[in-house]
mmCIF file of C-alpha atoms in Angstrom:
data_model
loop_
_atom_site.group_PDB
_atom_site.id
_atom_site.type_symbol
_atom_site.label_atom_id
_atom_site.label_comp_id
_atom_site.label_asym_id
_atom_site.label_seq_id
_atom_site.Cartn_x
_atom_site.Cartn_y
_atom_site.Cartn_z
ATOM 1 C CA MET A 1162 -1.510 13.592 -5.174
ATOM 2 C CA ALA A 1163 1.193 15.429 -3.450
ATOM 3 C CA VAL A 1164 1.158 12.834 -0.714
ATOM 4 C CA VAL A 1165 1.917 9.951 -2.900
ATOM 5 C CA SER A 1166 4.916 11.711 -4.505
ATOM 6 C CA GLY A 1167 6.559 11.642 -1.105
ATOM 7 C CA SER A 1168 6.470 7.859 -0.918
ATOM 8 C CA ARG A 1169 8.261 5.812 -3.496
ATOM 9 C CA ARG A 1170 8.955 2.523 -1.954
ATOM 10 C CA ARG A 1171 8.239 -0.788 -3.743
ATOM 11 C CA PRO A 1172 4.832 -2.376 -2.916
ATOM 12 C CA PRO A 1173 5.193 -5.572 -0.854
ATOM 13 C CA THR A 1174 5.066 -8.880 -2.836
ATOM 14 C CA THR A 1175 2.223 -11.187 -1.949
ATOM 15 C CA ILE A 1176 3.559 -14.630 -1.438
ATOM 16 C CA ALA A 1177 0.462 -16.592 -0.222
ATOM 17 C CA GLY A 1178 -3.265 -16.489 -0.110
ATOM 18 C CA PRO A 1179 -5.996 -17.915 2.262
ATOM 19 C CA THR A 1180 -7.929 -20.927 1.032
ATOM 20 C CA ALA A 1181 -10.617 -23.144 2.469
ATOM 21 C CA PRO A 1182 -9.499 -26.715 3.174
ATOM 22 C CA GLY A 1183 -9.236 -28.757 0.099
ATOM 23 C CA GLU A 1184 -9.230 -25.814 -2.175
ATOM 24 C CA PRO A 1185 -6.220 -24.760 -4.335
ATOM 25 C CA ALA A 1186 -4.035 -21.801 -3.208
ATOM 26 C CA ALA A 1187 -5.536 -18.428 -3.846
ATOM 27 C CA THR A 1188 -4.018 -16.306 -6.781
ATOM 28 C CA THR A 1189 -3.106 -12.585 -6.427
ATOM 29 C CA PRO A 1190 -5.808 -10.420 -7.928
ATOM 30 C CA PRO A 1191 -4.546 -8.173 -10.803
ATOM 31 C CA ALA A 1192 -3.306 -4.726 -9.698
ATOM 32 C CA ASP A 1193 -0.804 -2.273 -10.998
ATOM 33 C CA PRO A 1194 2.185 -2.819 -8.753
ATOM 34 C CA ARG A 1195 2.922 0.898 -8.815
ATOM 35 C CA ALA A 1196 -0.554 1.927 -7.652
ATOM 36 C CA VAL A 1197 -0.882 3.375 -4.203
ATOM 37 C CA ARG A 1198 -4.160 3.656 -2.191
ATOM 38 C CA ILE A 1199 -4.436 6.813 -0.148
ATOM 39 C CA GLY A 1200 -6.851 7.757 2.557
ATOM 40 C CA VAL A 1201 -7.222 10.288 5.338
ATOM 41 C CA ALA A 1202 -6.062 8.933 8.650
ATOM 42 C CA PRO A 1203 -8.694 8.760 11.513
ATOM 43 C CA ALA A 1204 -6.878 11.575 13.527
ATOM 44 C CA THR A 1205 -7.865 14.142 10.846
ATOM 45 C CA ARG A 1206 -10.700 12.323 8.828
ATOM 46 C CA LEU A 1207 -13.954 13.998 8.313
ATOM 47 C CA GLU A 1208 -17.192 12.038 7.385
ATOM 48 C CA GLY A 1209 -17.316 11.475 3.765
ATOM 49 C CA ASP A 1210 -13.551 11.729 3.123
ATOM 50 C CA PRO A 1211 -12.788 9.224 0.255
ATOM 51 C CA ALA A 1212 -9.848 6.996 -0.312
ATOM 52 C CA PHE A 1213 -8.408 7.071 -3.811
ATOM 53 C CA THR A 1214 -6.013 5.033 -5.878
ATOM 54 C CA PHE A 1215 -3.043 6.874 -7.546
ATOM 55 C CA ALA A 1216 -0.879 5.332 -10.277
ATOM 56 C CA PRO A 1217 1.276 6.234 -13.279
ATOM 57 C CA THR A 1218 -0.268 5.660 -16.605
ATOM 58 C CA PRO A 1219 0.428 2.236 -18.208
ATOM 59 C CA ALA A 1220 2.343 3.747 -21.075
ATOM 60 C CA SER A 1221 4.613 6.283 -19.288
ATOM 61 C CA ALA A 1222 5.186 7.557 -15.824
ATOM 62 C CA VAL A 1223 6.789 10.870 -16.899
ATOM 63 C CA SER A 1224 6.675 12.967 -20.119
ATOM 64 C CA PRO A 1225 8.862 16.027 -20.727
ATOM 65 C CA ALA A 1226 6.829 19.201 -21.252
ATOM 66 C CA VAL A 1227 6.990 22.891 -20.648
ATOM 67 C CA ASP A 1228 4.595 24.608 -18.267
ATOM 68 C CA PRO A 1229 1.842 25.811 -20.382
ATOM 69 C CA ALA A 1230 0.943 28.595 -17.963
ATOM 70 C CA GLY A 1231 4.143 30.485 -18.861
ATOM 71 C CA PRO A 1232 7.794 30.534 -19.011
ATOM 72 C CA ASP A 1233 9.824 27.719 -17.304
ATOM 73 C CA ALA A 1234 11.217 30.308 -14.810
ATOM 74 C CA ASP A 1235 11.348 27.965 -11.937
ATOM 75 C CA GLY A 1236 12.868 25.000 -13.833
ATOM 76 C CA GLU A 1237 9.713 23.010 -13.863
ATOM 77 C CA ALA A 1238 9.707 20.973 -16.978
ATOM 78 C CA GLY A 1239 8.666 17.392 -16.188
ATOM 79 C CA TRP A 1240 4.986 16.373 -16.167
ATOM 80 C CA ALA A 1241 3.806 13.129 -14.812
ATOM 81 C CA ASP A 1242 0.997 11.423 -16.528
ATOM 82 C CA LEU A 1243 -1.281 9.890 -13.780
ATOM 83 C CA LEU A 1244 -4.355 7.913 -13.161
ATOM 84 C CA VAL A 1245 -6.393 8.955 -10.139
ATOM 85 C CA ASP A 1246 -9.192 6.335 -9.547
ATOM 86 C CA GLY A 1247 -8.675 5.475 -13.221
ATOM 87 C CA VAL A 1248 -9.202 9.041 -14.468
ATOM 88 C CA PRO A 1249 -6.166 10.562 -16.460
ATOM 89 C CA ALA A 1250 -4.437 13.589 -14.714
ATOM 90 C CA ARG A 1251 -1.236 15.445 -15.350
ATOM 91 C CA ALA A 1252 0.925 16.985 -12.562
ATOM 92 C CA PHE A 1253 4.442 17.321 -11.159
ATOM 93 C CA LEU A 1254 5.853 17.876 -7.843
ATOM 94 C CA ARG A 1255 8.891 20.111 -7.369
ATOM 95 C CA ARG A 1256 10.860 19.333 -4.189
ATOM 96 C CA PHE A 1257 12.787 22.311 -2.704
ATOM 97 C CA ASP A 1258 14.122 20.225 0.144
ATOM 98 C CA GLU A 1259 13.075 17.242 2.353
ATOM 99 C CA VAL A 1260 10.068 19.243 3.684
ATOM 100 C CA ARG A 1261 8.956 21.915 1.212
ATOM 101 C CA ALA A 1262 7.433 21.275 -2.086
ATOM 102 C CA ARG A 1263 5.043 22.590 -4.731
ATOM 103 C CA LEU A 1264 2.452 20.478 -6.552
ATOM 104 C CA THR A 1265 1.514 21.863 -10.142
ATOM 105 C CA GLU A 1266 -1.673 20.324 -11.618
ATOM 106 C CA ASP A 1267 -2.997 20.717 -15.083
ATOM 107 C CA GLY A 1268 -6.736 20.720 -14.250
ATOM 108 C CA PRO A 1269 -9.914 21.567 -16.212
ATOM 109 C CA HIS A 1270 -9.632 25.260 -15.206
ATOM 110 C CA GLY A 1271 -5.964 25.559 -16.080
ATOM 111 C CA ILE A 1272 -2.772 25.400 -14.067
ATOM 112 C CA VAL A 1273 -3.141 25.085 -10.223
ATOM 113 C CA ARG A 1274 -0.148 25.346 -7.890
ATOM 114 C CA THR A 1275 -0.330 24.164 -4.278
ATOM 115 C CA ALA A 1276 2.269 24.552 -1.620
ATOM 116 C CA VAL A 1277 2.990 21.328 0.358
ATOM 117 C CA LEU A 1278 4.868 20.507 3.571
ATOM 118 C CA PHE A 1279 5.951 16.818 4.114
ATOM 119 C CA GLY A 1280 6.261 15.563 7.685
ATOM 120 C CA PRO A 1281 7.841 12.324 8.754
ATOM 121 C CA VAL A 1282 6.553 8.842 7.799
ATOM 122 C CA HIS A 1283 5.513 6.503 10.418
ATOM 123 C CA LEU A 1284 4.923 2.695 9.795
ATOM 124 C CA ASP A 1285 1.815 1.045 11.466
ATOM 125 C CA ARG A 1286 3.326 -2.463 11.647
ATOM 126 C CA ARG A 1287 0.123 -4.035 12.839
ATOM 127 C CA ARG A 1288 -1.890 -2.777 9.926
ATOM 128 C CA GLY A 1289 0.920 -2.778 7.403
ATOM 129 C CA ILE A 1290 0.466 0.811 6.194
ATOM 130 C CA GLU A 1291 2.384 4.160 6.262
ATOM 131 C CA ILE A 1292 1.021 7.140 7.962
ATOM 132 C CA ARG A 1293 2.353 10.554 6.915
ATOM 133 C CA GLU A 1294 1.658 14.105 8.111
ATOM 134 C CA VAL A 1295 1.309 16.768 5.301
ATOM 135 C CA VAL A 1296 0.446 20.353 5.410
ATOM 136 C CA VAL A 1297 -1.445 21.637 2.345
ATOM 137 C CA GLN A 1298 -2.014 25.410 2.005
ATOM 138 C CA GLY A 1299 -1.570 25.649 5.800
ATOM 139 C CA TRP A 1300 -3.900 22.834 6.673
ATOM 140 C CA ARG A 1301 -2.452 19.902 8.526
ATOM 141 C CA ILE A 1302 -3.649 16.391 7.449
ATOM 142 C CA GLU A 1303 -2.601 12.851 8.274
ATOM 143 C CA VAL A 1304 -2.774 10.292 5.410
ATOM 144 C CA GLU A 1305 -2.481 6.709 5.128
ATOM 145 C CA LEU A 1306 -0.559 5.062 2.276
ATOM 146 C CA GLU A 1307 -0.857 1.502 1.163
ATOM 147 C CA SER A 1308 0.017 -0.402 -2.077
ATOM 148 C CA GLU A 1309 -3.147 -0.836 -4.095
ATOM 149 C CA ARG A 1310 -2.230 -4.507 -4.535
ATOM 150 C CA ARG A 1311 -2.244 -5.082 -0.762
ATOM 151 C CA ALA A 1312 -5.455 -3.027 -0.237
ATOM 152 C CA VAL A 1313 -7.224 -5.147 -2.791
ATOM 153 C CA LEU A 1314 -6.075 -8.464 -1.046
ATOM 154 C CA ARG A 1315 -7.081 -6.956 2.277
ATOM 155 C CA GLU A 1316 -10.584 -6.131 1.075
ATOM 156 C CA ARG A 1317 -10.978 -9.508 -0.509
ATOM 157 C CA ALA A 1318 -10.078 -11.132 2.848
ATOM 158 C CA ARG A 1319 -12.562 -9.035 4.758
ATOM 159 C CA ARG A 1320 -15.314 -9.817 2.364
ATOM 160 C CA GLY A 1321 -14.675 -13.594 2.906
ATOM 161 C CA ALA A 1322 -14.184 -13.406 6.534
ATOM 162 C CA GLY A 1323 -17.846 -13.984 7.542
ATOM 163 C CA ALA A 1324 -18.203 -16.881 5.266
ATOM 164 C CA ALA A 1325 -14.777 -18.310 6.304
ATOM 165 C CA SER A 1326 -15.616 -18.096 9.966
ATOM 166 C CA LYS A 1327 -18.759 -20.212 9.384
ATOM 167 C CA GLY A 1328 -17.102 -22.759 7.142
ATOM 168 C CA GLY A 1329 -14.245 -23.599 9.556
ATOM 169 C CA PRO A 1330 -10.528 -22.771 9.591
ATOM 170 C CA VAL A 1331 -8.706 -20.745 7.006
ATOM 171 C CA GLU A 1332 -5.592 -22.402 5.582
ATOM 172 C CA VAL A 1333 -2.851 -20.120 4.300
ATOM 173 C CA ARG A 1334 -0.692 -21.789 1.653
ATOM 174 C CA ALA A 1335 2.318 -20.701 -0.297
ATOM 175 C CA ILE A 1336 2.000 -19.611 -3.900
ATOM 176 C CA ILE A 1337 5.704 -19.207 -4.728
ATOM 177 C CA PRO A 1338 8.693 -21.068 -3.313
ATOM 178 C CA GLY A 1339 11.077 -19.533 -0.802
ATOM 179 C CA ARG A 1340 12.604 -19.837 2.716
ATOM 180 C CA VAL A 1341 11.027 -18.898 6.051
ATOM 181 C CA VAL A 1342 13.124 -16.294 7.824
ATOM 182 C CA ALA A 1343 10.685 -15.400 10.677
ATOM 183 C CA VAL A 1344 7.605 -16.862 12.320
ATOM 184 C CA SER A 1345 5.718 -14.229 14.295
ATOM 185 C CA VAL A 1346 2.859 -16.390 15.878
ATOM 186 C CA SER A 1347 2.437 -19.597 17.614
ATOM 187 C CA PRO A 1348 -0.606 -21.885 18.062
ATOM 188 C CA GLY A 1349 -3.172 -20.456 20.357
ATOM 189 C CA ASP A 1350 -2.265 -16.820 19.519
ATOM 190 C CA ASP A 1351 -5.086 -14.417 18.631
ATOM 191 C CA VAL A 1352 -4.321 -12.352 15.501
ATOM 192 C CA GLU A 1353 -6.018 -9.414 13.808
ATOM 193 C CA ALA A 1354 -6.663 -9.191 9.963
ATOM 194 C CA GLY A 1355 -3.419 -7.765 8.412
ATOM 195 C CA GLN A 1356 -1.145 -8.756 11.247
ATOM 196 C CA GLN A 1357 2.228 -10.290 10.248
ATOM 197 C CA ILE A 1358 2.451 -13.901 10.814
ATOM 198 C CA LEU A 1359 5.429 -14.984 8.732
ATOM 199 C CA VAL A 1360 8.326 -13.551 6.643
ATOM 200 C CA VAL A 1361 9.509 -15.533 3.636
ATOM 201 C CA GLU A 1362 12.529 -14.791 1.599
ATOM 202 C CA ALA A 1363 12.043 -15.393 -2.192
ATOM 203 C CA MET A 1364 14.208 -14.223 -5.075
ATOM 204 C CA LYS A 1365 16.410 -12.369 -2.605
ATOM 205 C CA MET A 1366 13.526 -10.300 -1.143
ATOM 206 C CA GLN A 1367 11.896 -10.631 2.215
ATOM 207 C CA ASN A 1368 8.152 -10.651 1.889
ATOM 208 C CA GLU A 1369 5.721 -10.300 4.859
ATOM 209 C CA LEU A 1370 2.694 -12.693 5.097
ATOM 210 C CA ARG A 1371 -0.215 -11.274 6.937
ATOM 211 C CA ALA A 1372 -3.329 -12.788 8.527
ATOM 212 C CA PRO A 1373 -6.327 -12.850 6.152
ATOM 213 C CA ARG A 1374 -8.708 -12.392 8.924
ATOM 214 C CA GLU A 1375 -8.966 -12.190 12.627
ATOM 215 C CA GLY A 1376 -9.032 -15.372 14.643
ATOM 216 C CA SER A 1377 -6.880 -17.793 16.613
ATOM 217 C CA VAL A 1378 -3.826 -19.549 15.221
ATOM 218 C CA GLU A 1379 -4.638 -23.231 15.196
ATOM 219 C CA ARG A 1380 -1.426 -24.596 13.570
ATOM 220 C CA VAL A 1381 1.767 -23.303 12.397
ATOM 221 C CA GLY A 1382 3.116 -25.669 9.657
ATOM 222 C CA VAL A 1383 6.613 -24.139 9.120
ATOM 223 C CA ALA A 1384 9.550 -23.109 11.185
ATOM 224 C CA VAL A 1385 12.515 -20.569 10.655
ATOM 225 C CA GLY A 1386 14.872 -22.049 8.082
ATOM 226 C CA ASP A 1387 12.285 -24.253 6.375
ATOM 227 C CA THR A 1388 12.210 -24.181 2.547
ATOM 228 C CA ILE A 1389 8.681 -24.032 1.217
ATOM 229 C CA GLU A 1390 7.143 -24.986 -2.123
ATOM 230 C CA VAL A 1391 3.987 -23.832 -3.970
ATOM 231 C CA GLY A 1392 0.947 -25.237 -2.082
ATOM 232 C CA ASP A 1393 2.622 -25.901 1.245
ATOM 233 C CA LEU A 1394 0.552 -25.308 4.354
ATOM 234 C CA LEU A 1395 1.952 -22.414 6.313
ATOM 235 C CA VAL A 1396 -0.643 -21.412 8.853
ATOM 236 C CA VAL A 1397 -4.208 -22.469 9.949
ATOM 237 C CA ILE A 1398 -6.388 -19.756 11.533
ATOM 238 C CA ARG A 1399 -9.670 -20.518 13.091
#
């Protein structure tokens, strides 16, 4: 949980979804926009290390309380009500500076405090995730952070990749109106699942559109400056 507290950026907005030819544009699966998926990066991953989803509770992200373990000598008075893989938990993170922090958890065996050091955040643009180094009780770990909403979409795309490859090209269509501000691929380019292919500005926000599966770009249906509407064909990947 300490790792997520160090990353508070807004999850990306999904603007389009893959569809088979002739099918309506895909809709975004339901997911709490505040939720974050966390996993151990390959550099420090051990077999069996799970990924987990971390989110505030639907009712409230923070509730004031006094540390039940004793007097509030360190000024710690704000508990966060959390969901970890859907299981309620209570914790708070006290930041001493940009690097040093202490995580306090209200667990089944009472209050547990853990020293945490936060390293820099690196963005893996190809995969669309953040990688952060943390030191927990002296142990160095690299973790990957991704919005749960995007993780759900990526997993759905992977599940459908096999069927899509057999059924022909995948059409990516817009599900909200906007303006194309960047086109990152051209016909004939090879792309990997999750690779950025377009950037569309909608509601004064720039939203990245990523390839739903690996393949070759067969067609790019838009150019920089184009205005798109719901259902417009953006990219075809074979």
